[in-house]
């Protein structure tokens, strides 16, 4: 085969194309060369085409078409091998092209592609003629296609004109109907606008009247509300004054009744005790003898107590608490800080209250222990012992002030003993009619319990 290819190459006339291959011919030549890959070994292929040997024919033509066309034009041996494959595949067409007797019915593209690959004498003219024939056939087909397209377009144009005339007539009729309807609507609209204007005028008039009525009603309501508020204020003031009067009457009457009842109980208990102790006969006194006064040369009960007992003798406290309806008021922290100051406040309170509970049980006297609330970091949770009333002063108030209030609350004549080493407290409660006692006196008495 190589010898034959060499002889053909030596006998090949030196002809060339004066123009590029027609596009269809070029595609056919590349397709024939791509199909020829299947009958060639890799060594028989030009080096630039070996990379496409494993491709499918369609992929080979798509990716390597330019390289195949270049190899066919520049590599004579590769073109001879492709021509040999074409001659074997199409022997009749190849023989007709080489002999110069091409059938009139043959496809010009096939004839041109075969002549380009085989290159018989006059192949360039044959390729050019085939290309012209192919171009002419293509032009004829394009002309026929244009004629068919033109006929179709003329038909569509005629149909469109007919449709347009129909649509125009219909639209004219619709436009005329719309115009008539618009005229009717305009007449109705003008009538409606006239009605609306009249209605708006009426509404404006009614709104003005309504605003006038509303203003009058608002003024009347404001006057009524003002009068009602004034009457309610006067009623509330009257009710408040009435309630305050009632409350004052109730409280005053209740406090006075309590004070009188307590004083009466004190006097009765004292009288009964003296009557039993002294076994006195019925009194022979006169009203003038009942007036409390200091007669010349006589000693008061305080002078007798001072002569009998010292101020720090615990027996003095027992005598004072033995009086009928006696009330012992203790300045708590004044006593605890004198007796056991090193203990925490909680321990001080507990110790003092336990001692007062025992003293209350022994004497039967009323006992109130007062602590200063200003020294509390939080509310104190304790249960007062039986027989002892425990009070803390209010915020902003001292225990001394609370003690003075307690003394002032007692009726004159009731024996009230206040335990405090504060000189100012002692003087104040003495002026109020209470008996002061020192903290040392109470601590000595509690030490005996």
XYZ file of C-alpha atoms in Angstrom, residues 18-400:
383
model
C -7.794 29.058 -6.284
C -10.375 29.421 -3.500
C -11.146 27.686 -0.200
C -13.139 24.481 -0.203
C -16.869 25.073 -0.100
C -18.075 24.640 3.467
C -20.213 21.552 2.764
C -17.365 19.913 0.855
C -14.977 20.645 3.708
C -17.358 19.088 6.227
C -17.765 15.984 4.054
C -13.960 15.609 3.647
C -13.449 15.882 7.423
C -16.251 13.343 8.044
C -14.657 10.839 5.598
C -11.256 11.310 7.242
C -12.793 10.905 10.707
C -14.452 7.626 9.680
C -11.110 6.426 8.248
C -9.541 6.546 11.732
C -11.190 3.201 12.500
C -9.108 1.423 9.819
C -5.781 3.030 10.683
C -3.328 2.323 13.448
C -2.053 5.043 15.717
C 1.351 4.882 13.985
C -0.312 5.526 10.614
C -1.851 8.750 11.882
C -0.018 12.077 11.839
C 1.321 12.957 15.308
C -1.092 15.879 15.690
C -4.080 13.564 15.130
C -3.107 10.702 17.399
C -4.752 12.345 20.388
C -8.131 11.992 18.622
C -7.735 8.268 17.858
C -9.805 7.201 20.904
C -12.583 9.721 20.302
C -15.964 8.774 18.863
C -16.443 9.888 15.220
C -18.825 12.702 16.168
C -16.578 13.947 18.977
C -13.520 13.558 16.765
C -15.054 15.748 14.056
C -16.254 18.312 16.619
C -12.953 18.717 18.455
C -10.370 17.784 15.812
C -12.005 19.016 12.589
C -9.526 21.843 12.003
C -6.526 19.598 12.721
C -7.847 16.892 10.334
C -8.393 19.456 7.557
C -4.852 20.807 8.021
C -3.352 17.288 8.009
C -5.218 16.355 4.786
C -3.884 19.487 3.096
C -0.284 19.185 4.306
C 0.297 15.426 4.800
C 0.036 13.635 1.407
C 0.585 10.172 2.889
C -2.282 10.614 5.368
C -4.536 11.889 2.543
C -3.632 8.846 0.377
C -4.539 6.548 3.238
C -7.877 8.280 3.700
C -8.427 8.131 -0.086
C -7.699 4.409 -0.033
C -10.350 3.954 2.678
C -12.806 6.007 0.565
C -11.984 3.983 -2.564
C -12.686 0.795 -0.643
C -15.944 2.183 0.786
C -17.230 3.822 -2.452
C -15.532 2.008 -5.357
C -18.086 3.046 -7.991
C -17.947 6.751 -7.217
C -14.154 6.663 -6.882
C -13.741 4.949 -10.285
C -16.151 7.392 -11.934
C -14.283 10.407 -10.518
C -10.887 9.018 -11.565
C -12.125 8.223 -15.074
C -13.784 11.619 -15.435
C -17.240 10.136 -16.150
C -19.221 11.414 -13.154
C -22.935 10.453 -13.238
C -25.240 13.418 -13.633
C -27.349 12.263 -10.677
C -24.372 12.092 -8.295
C -24.336 14.397 -5.300
C -21.991 17.324 -6.134
C -20.714 17.432 -2.550
C -19.787 13.721 -2.613
C -18.138 14.158 -6.023
C -16.132 17.165 -4.847
C -15.015 15.445 -1.601
C -13.970 12.313 -3.547
C -12.046 14.385 -6.139
C -10.293 16.347 -3.336
C -9.107 13.153 -1.657
C -8.237 11.115 -4.816
C -6.916 14.091 -6.776
C -7.214 12.724 -10.338
C -6.182 14.991 -13.232
C -8.436 18.028 -13.331
C -9.581 17.477 -9.733
C -9.376 21.205 -8.934
C -11.850 22.030 -11.702
C -13.996 19.129 -10.646
C -14.001 20.416 -7.030
C -14.724 23.962 -8.207
C -17.507 22.782 -10.500
C -18.963 20.590 -7.780
C -18.723 23.472 -5.354
C -20.473 25.772 -7.791
C -23.114 23.117 -8.427
C -23.581 22.646 -4.702
C -23.801 26.371 -4.222
C -26.259 26.657 -7.101
C -28.344 23.831 -5.683
C -28.191 25.487 -2.301
C -29.191 28.801 -3.872
C -32.047 27.085 -5.680
C -33.216 25.454 -2.498
C -32.876 28.790 -0.707
C -34.849 30.460 -3.503
C -37.537 27.825 -3.347
C -37.596 28.219 0.407
C -37.868 31.991 0.027
C -40.701 31.537 -2.488
C -42.531 29.242 -0.126
C -41.908 31.641 2.760
C -43.060 34.551 0.585
C -46.222 32.676 -0.393
C -46.852 31.824 3.249
C -46.290 35.422 4.259
C -48.624 36.654 1.495
C -51.284 34.228 2.680
C -50.799 35.335 6.280
C -50.862 39.001 5.172
C -54.141 38.448 3.319
C -55.591 36.684 6.340
C -54.300 39.443 8.581
C -55.839 42.101 6.330
C -59.137 40.258 6.353
C -58.965 39.885 10.128
C -57.942 43.518 10.489
C -60.910 44.686 8.363
C -63.234 42.506 10.413
C -61.717 43.696 13.681
C -61.815 47.310 12.472
C -65.479 47.092 11.626
C -66.202 45.395 14.925
C -64.158 47.966 16.827
C -65.901 50.792 15.012
C -69.242 49.353 16.038
C -68.028 48.891 19.597
C -66.576 52.429 19.590
C -69.868 53.849 18.421
C -71.721 51.909 21.106
C -69.138 53.040 23.674
C -69.562 56.637 22.581
C -73.322 56.405 22.978
C -72.887 54.741 26.362
C -70.317 57.363 27.368
C -72.714 60.145 26.417
C -75.407 58.530 28.542
C -72.966 58.072 31.406
C -71.856 61.703 31.092
C -75.457 62.868 31.298
C -76.031 60.682 34.334
C -72.746 61.880 35.845
C -73.682 65.528 35.381
C -77.029 64.846 37.015
C -75.300 62.928 39.831
C -72.745 65.735 40.307
C -75.574 68.229 40.585
C -77.270 66.002 43.176
C -73.959 65.595 45.023
C -73.402 69.333 45.165
C -76.872 69.862 46.557
C -76.284 67.046 49.031
C -72.903 68.507 50.064
C -74.518 71.894 50.653
C -77.175 70.221 52.788
C -74.503 68.249 54.666
C -72.474 71.397 55.335
C -75.559 73.109 56.686
C -76.422 70.122 58.871
C -72.826 69.890 60.092
C -72.858 73.544 61.068
C -76.100 73.022 62.958
C -74.687 69.869 64.548
C -71.528 71.659 65.659
C -73.655 74.389 67.197
C -75.764 71.821 69.043
C -72.630 69.945 70.130
C -71.041 73.132 71.421
C -74.135 73.984 73.406
C -74.351 70.423 74.722
C -70.647 70.413 75.630
C -71.006 73.713 77.465
C -74.071 72.435 79.314
C -72.295 69.152 80.128
C -69.178 71.012 81.336
C -71.339 73.223 83.559
C -73.204 70.180 84.867
C -69.932 68.308 85.480
C -68.465 71.307 87.274
C -71.533 71.630 89.468
C -71.548 67.881 90.107
C -67.859 67.954 91.055
C -68.484 70.885 93.386
C -71.417 69.114 95.012
C -69.451 65.851 95.261
C -66.547 67.742 96.818
C -68.847 69.388 99.340
C -70.511 66.036 100.032
C -67.142 64.351 100.494
C -65.997 67.133 102.812
C -69.200 66.845 104.791
C -68.907 63.064 104.989
C -65.243 63.335 105.958
C -66.011 65.897 108.608
C -68.890 63.753 109.901
C -66.746 60.635 109.969
C -63.884 62.503 111.635
C -66.299 63.839 114.235
C -67.748 60.397 114.845
C -64.290 58.857 115.044
C -63.053 61.542 117.392
C -66.131 61.081 119.582
C -65.693 57.299 119.565
C -61.964 57.432 120.246
C -62.241 60.159 122.864
C -65.088 58.424 124.592
C -63.347 55.051 124.421
C -60.004 56.356 125.691
C -61.592 58.393 128.466
C -63.810 55.473 129.501
C -60.778 53.196 129.564
C -58.736 55.662 131.585
C -61.607 56.257 134.004
C -62.296 52.540 134.337
C -58.630 51.817 134.982
C -58.407 54.601 137.536
C -61.583 53.372 139.191
C -60.216 49.821 139.366
C -57.009 51.182 140.861
C -58.873 53.172 143.503
C -61.211 50.279 144.332
C -58.363 47.771 144.585
C -56.352 50.145 146.754
C -59.334 50.871 148.998
C -60.219 47.220 149.388
C -56.617 46.320 150.136
C -56.299 49.009 152.760
C -59.645 48.088 154.276
C -58.617 44.426 154.604
C -55.095 45.169 155.795
C -56.076 47.779 158.382
C -59.490 46.364 159.316
C -60.775 49.898 159.285
C -64.230 50.742 160.583
C -66.541 52.754 158.366
C -64.971 56.095 157.506
C -65.875 59.116 159.561
C -64.216 61.577 157.176
C -65.627 64.841 155.954
C -65.429 66.106 152.395
C -62.774 68.673 153.297
C -60.544 65.895 154.558
C -60.493 64.207 151.155
C -58.636 67.081 149.481
C -55.097 65.987 148.602
C -52.667 68.427 150.161
C -49.538 68.475 152.301
C -50.296 69.571 155.806
C -47.676 71.269 157.913
C -45.415 68.790 159.638
C -46.682 65.725 157.712
C -44.503 63.459 155.463
C -45.483 62.381 151.982
C -45.487 58.688 150.924
C -42.348 59.325 148.926
C -40.608 60.650 152.018
C -41.678 57.531 153.921
C -40.322 55.262 151.126
C -37.055 57.169 151.005
C -36.652 56.848 154.751
C -37.460 53.176 154.715
C -35.520 51.892 151.680
C -32.533 53.037 149.578
C -32.936 53.872 145.882
C -31.003 50.727 144.792
C -32.725 48.335 147.223
C -34.675 45.667 145.245
C -37.337 45.697 147.965
C -38.242 49.241 146.870
C -39.183 47.922 143.418
C -41.242 45.137 145.015
C -43.154 47.696 147.082
C -43.829 49.845 144.034
C -45.042 46.849 141.971
C -47.239 45.708 144.872
C -49.357 48.841 144.512
C -52.784 48.163 142.934
C -52.830 48.281 139.097
C -49.143 49.186 138.922
C -47.484 49.465 135.492
C -43.718 48.918 134.991
C -42.254 50.570 131.846
C -38.633 49.523 131.060
C -36.179 51.334 128.753
C -34.826 48.043 127.295
C -31.446 48.969 125.800
C -30.707 51.370 128.670
C -30.980 48.416 131.060
C -29.224 45.766 128.908
C -26.266 47.994 127.995
C -25.811 48.722 131.700
C -26.107 45.091 132.817
C -24.611 42.960 129.976
C -23.260 45.213 127.221
C -20.934 42.609 125.658
C -23.758 40.393 124.461
C -25.261 40.893 120.966
C -28.478 42.919 120.910
C -30.561 39.797 120.278
C -29.072 38.046 123.322
C -29.523 41.209 125.416
C -33.237 41.401 124.521
C -33.836 37.697 125.222
C -32.126 37.838 128.623
C -33.991 40.946 129.747
C -37.385 39.655 128.554
C -36.903 36.314 130.330
C -36.189 38.141 133.604
C -39.194 40.474 133.175
C -41.462 37.462 132.485
C -40.437 35.908 135.820
C -40.927 39.273 137.595
C -44.405 39.670 136.041
C -45.386 36.200 137.203
C -44.187 36.993 140.735
C -45.796 40.422 141.121
C -48.781 40.337 138.763
C -47.976 43.897 137.620
C -48.413 45.092 134.036
C -45.045 45.287 132.268
C -44.033 47.038 129.044
C -40.470 46.802 127.633
C -39.527 49.484 125.069
C -36.616 49.142 122.593
C -35.205 51.727 120.201
C -36.327 50.795 116.646
C -33.630 52.987 115.033
C -30.982 50.357 115.780
C -32.809 47.600 113.883
C -31.302 46.489 110.544
C -34.441 44.436 109.768
C -37.793 43.671 111.418
C -37.346 41.682 114.656
C -39.101 38.317 114.734
C -39.699 37.347 118.359
C -42.532 36.077 120.508
C -42.971 38.260 123.614
C -42.982 36.202 126.846
C -46.212 35.889 128.750
C -47.053 38.927 130.865
C -44.601 41.268 129.065
C -45.578 43.742 126.311
C -42.690 44.409 123.864
C -42.692 47.638 121.798
C -40.204 49.130 119.288
C -40.188 52.823 118.473
C -41.303 53.897 115.016
C -38.722 55.010 112.394
C -37.533 58.512 113.192
C -38.618 58.148 116.862
C -36.494 57.197 119.896
C -37.399 54.888 122.728
C -37.414 57.879 125.131
